Amino acid sequence: RMLRAYPSLIRDFHFYLMLVEDKSFDRVQYSCKSDLEGVDIVIEHKGEKYGVSLFVNTNRGCKYKTIKNSYRHTYNFKEIQIPLKLSQAKKCGDICVCGKQELLIVKKKVQGGSYGDFR
């Protein structure tokens, strides 16, 4: 389990920092508590909250994401699921992390299909 947990933690925090540094959103939060509840990152923008859930797009990753979706998610905001394709992911050492493509997906979903007013 630890061999999957550590890269996941690095991926989550790396993407959190990307979202913060991009400065497109009003607020970006990372919390270990919310991570355990199924939301890796919480974004606030123009009065709306969005939960970002990152997972690897493998058979195993998708299987467990489906299981988690069935019982973990009890929050009252929109979820943005980001499946990371390992074959296309940016690598930092041995760990695959999200990149600009995933950042653009989040921006598009928060903006409702348009990149509109993002800086």
Short mmCIF file of C-alpha atoms in Angstrom, two decimals:
data_model
loop_
_atom_site.label_atom_id
_atom_site.label_comp_id
_atom_site.label_asym_id
_atom_site.label_seq_id
_atom_site.Cartn_x
_atom_site.Cartn_y
_atom_site.Cartn_z
CA ARG A 1 0.00 0.00 0.00
CA MET A 2 2.83 2.41 0.85
CA LEU A 3 4.29 2.00 -2.64
CA ARG A 4 1.05 3.50 -4.03
CA ALA A 5 0.37 6.00 -1.21
CA TYR A 6 3.66 7.91 -1.43
CA PRO A 7 3.51 8.65 -5.20
CA SER A 8 -0.17 9.58 -4.79
CA LEU A 9 0.67 12.07 -2.03
CA ILE A 10 3.45 13.60 -4.16
CA ARG A 11 1.06 13.82 -7.17
CA ASP A 12 -1.65 15.50 -5.10
CA PHE A 13 0.65 18.07 -3.54
CA HIS A 14 2.46 18.78 -6.82
CA PHE A 15 -0.86 19.46 -8.56
CA TYR A 16 -2.02 21.60 -5.62
CA LEU A 17 1.09 23.76 -6.04
CA MET A 18 0.50 24.00 -9.80
CA LEU A 19 -3.05 25.26 -9.17
CA VAL A 20 -1.86 27.79 -6.57
CA GLU A 21 0.98 29.08 -8.75
CA ASP A 22 -1.35 29.45 -11.75
CA LYS A 23 -3.38 32.04 -9.78
CA SER A 24 -6.54 31.37 -11.80
CA PHE A 25 -8.74 30.56 -8.83
CA ASP A 26 -9.90 32.51 -5.81
CA ARG A 27 -8.74 29.82 -3.38
CA VAL A 28 -7.04 26.44 -3.59
CA GLN A 29 -6.83 24.14 -0.56
CA TYR A 30 -5.12 20.84 0.16
CA SER A 31 -5.89 18.91 3.31
CA CYS A 32 -4.94 15.39 4.38
CA LYS A 33 -8.35 15.15 6.07
CA SER A 34 -10.29 15.95 2.89
CA ASP A 35 -7.95 13.64 0.96
CA LEU A 36 -9.00 10.76 3.22
CA GLU A 37 -12.64 11.71 2.54
CA GLY A 38 -12.07 11.37 -1.21
CA VAL A 39 -11.23 14.91 -2.36
CA ASP A 40 -7.60 15.67 -3.08
CA ILE A 41 -7.90 19.42 -3.64
CA VAL A 42 -10.69 21.96 -3.09
CA ILE A 43 -10.95 24.95 -5.42
CA GLU A 44 -13.13 28.00 -4.83
CA HIS A 45 -13.87 30.30 -7.76
CA LYS A 46 -16.55 32.95 -8.11
CA GLY A 47 -18.50 31.64 -5.13
CA GLU A 48 -18.50 28.00 -6.29
CA LYS A 49 -16.57 25.09 -4.75
CA TYR A 50 -15.07 22.23 -6.72
CA GLY A 51 -13.40 19.09 -5.45
CA VAL A 52 -10.54 17.75 -7.55
CA SER A 53 -9.93 14.01 -7.39
CA LEU A 54 -6.77 12.68 -9.00
CA PHE A 55 -6.27 9.02 -9.81
CA VAL A 56 -4.17 6.96 -12.18
CA ASN A 57 -6.00 5.79 -15.29
CA THR A 58 -5.17 2.11 -14.97
CA ASN A 59 -7.55 -0.84 -14.60
CA ARG A 60 -6.79 -0.96 -10.88
CA GLY A 61 -7.01 2.83 -10.41
CA CYS A 62 -10.37 3.05 -12.20
CA LYS A 63 -11.72 0.04 -10.30
CA TYR A 64 -10.93 1.59 -6.93
CA LYS A 65 -12.15 5.02 -7.99
CA THR A 66 -15.52 3.43 -8.87
CA ILE A 67 -15.63 1.77 -5.45
CA LYS A 68 -14.71 5.03 -3.69
CA ASN A 69 -17.38 6.91 -5.67
CA SER A 70 -20.03 4.55 -4.31
CA TYR A 71 -19.50 5.29 -0.63
CA ARG A 72 -17.05 8.09 0.13
CA HIS A 73 -18.41 11.20 -1.48
CA THR A 74 -20.77 13.08 0.77
CA TYR A 75 -19.69 16.65 0.02
CA ASN A 76 -21.90 19.38 -1.38
CA PHE A 77 -19.89 20.64 -4.33
CA LYS A 78 -19.01 19.58 -7.85
CA GLU A 79 -16.29 17.00 -8.32
CA ILE A 80 -13.71 17.17 -11.07
CA GLN A 81 -12.16 13.77 -11.66
CA ILE A 82 -8.73 13.81 -13.28
CA PRO A 83 -7.60 10.39 -14.54
CA LEU A 84 -3.83 10.51 -15.08
CA LYS A 85 -2.61 8.48 -18.05
CA LEU A 86 0.74 7.16 -16.90
CA SER A 87 2.02 6.71 -20.46
CA GLN A 88 1.53 10.44 -21.13
CA ALA A 89 2.30 11.83 -17.67
CA LYS A 90 5.15 14.11 -16.77
CA LYS A 91 7.80 12.28 -14.74
CA CYS A 92 9.62 13.60 -11.71
CA GLY A 93 12.16 10.92 -10.98
CA ASP A 94 10.19 7.69 -10.74
CA ILE A 95 6.88 9.41 -9.97
CA CYS A 96 4.33 10.43 -12.60
CA VAL A 97 2.70 13.81 -11.91
CA CYS A 98 0.04 15.97 -13.50
CA GLY A 99 1.07 18.63 -15.97
CA LYS A 100 -0.33 21.49 -18.02
CA GLN A 101 -2.86 19.24 -19.76
CA GLU A 102 -4.52 18.35 -16.44
CA LEU A 103 -4.39 21.99 -15.34
CA LEU A 104 -6.25 22.99 -18.50
CA ILE A 105 -8.88 20.30 -17.86
CA VAL A 106 -9.57 21.76 -14.40
CA LYS A 107 -9.74 25.30 -15.77
CA LYS A 108 -12.15 24.23 -18.50
CA LYS A 109 -14.44 22.39 -16.08
CA VAL A 110 -14.50 25.24 -13.56
CA GLN A 111 -15.14 27.77 -16.29
CA GLY A 112 -17.90 25.61 -17.82
CA GLY A 113 -16.18 24.77 -21.07
CA SER A 114 -14.44 28.09 -21.71
CA TYR A 115 -11.02 29.36 -20.73
CA GLY A 116 -12.61 32.83 -20.59
CA ASP A 117 -11.36 35.02 -17.77
CA PHE A 118 -8.42 32.96 -16.58
CA ARG A 119 -5.13 34.76 -16.42
#
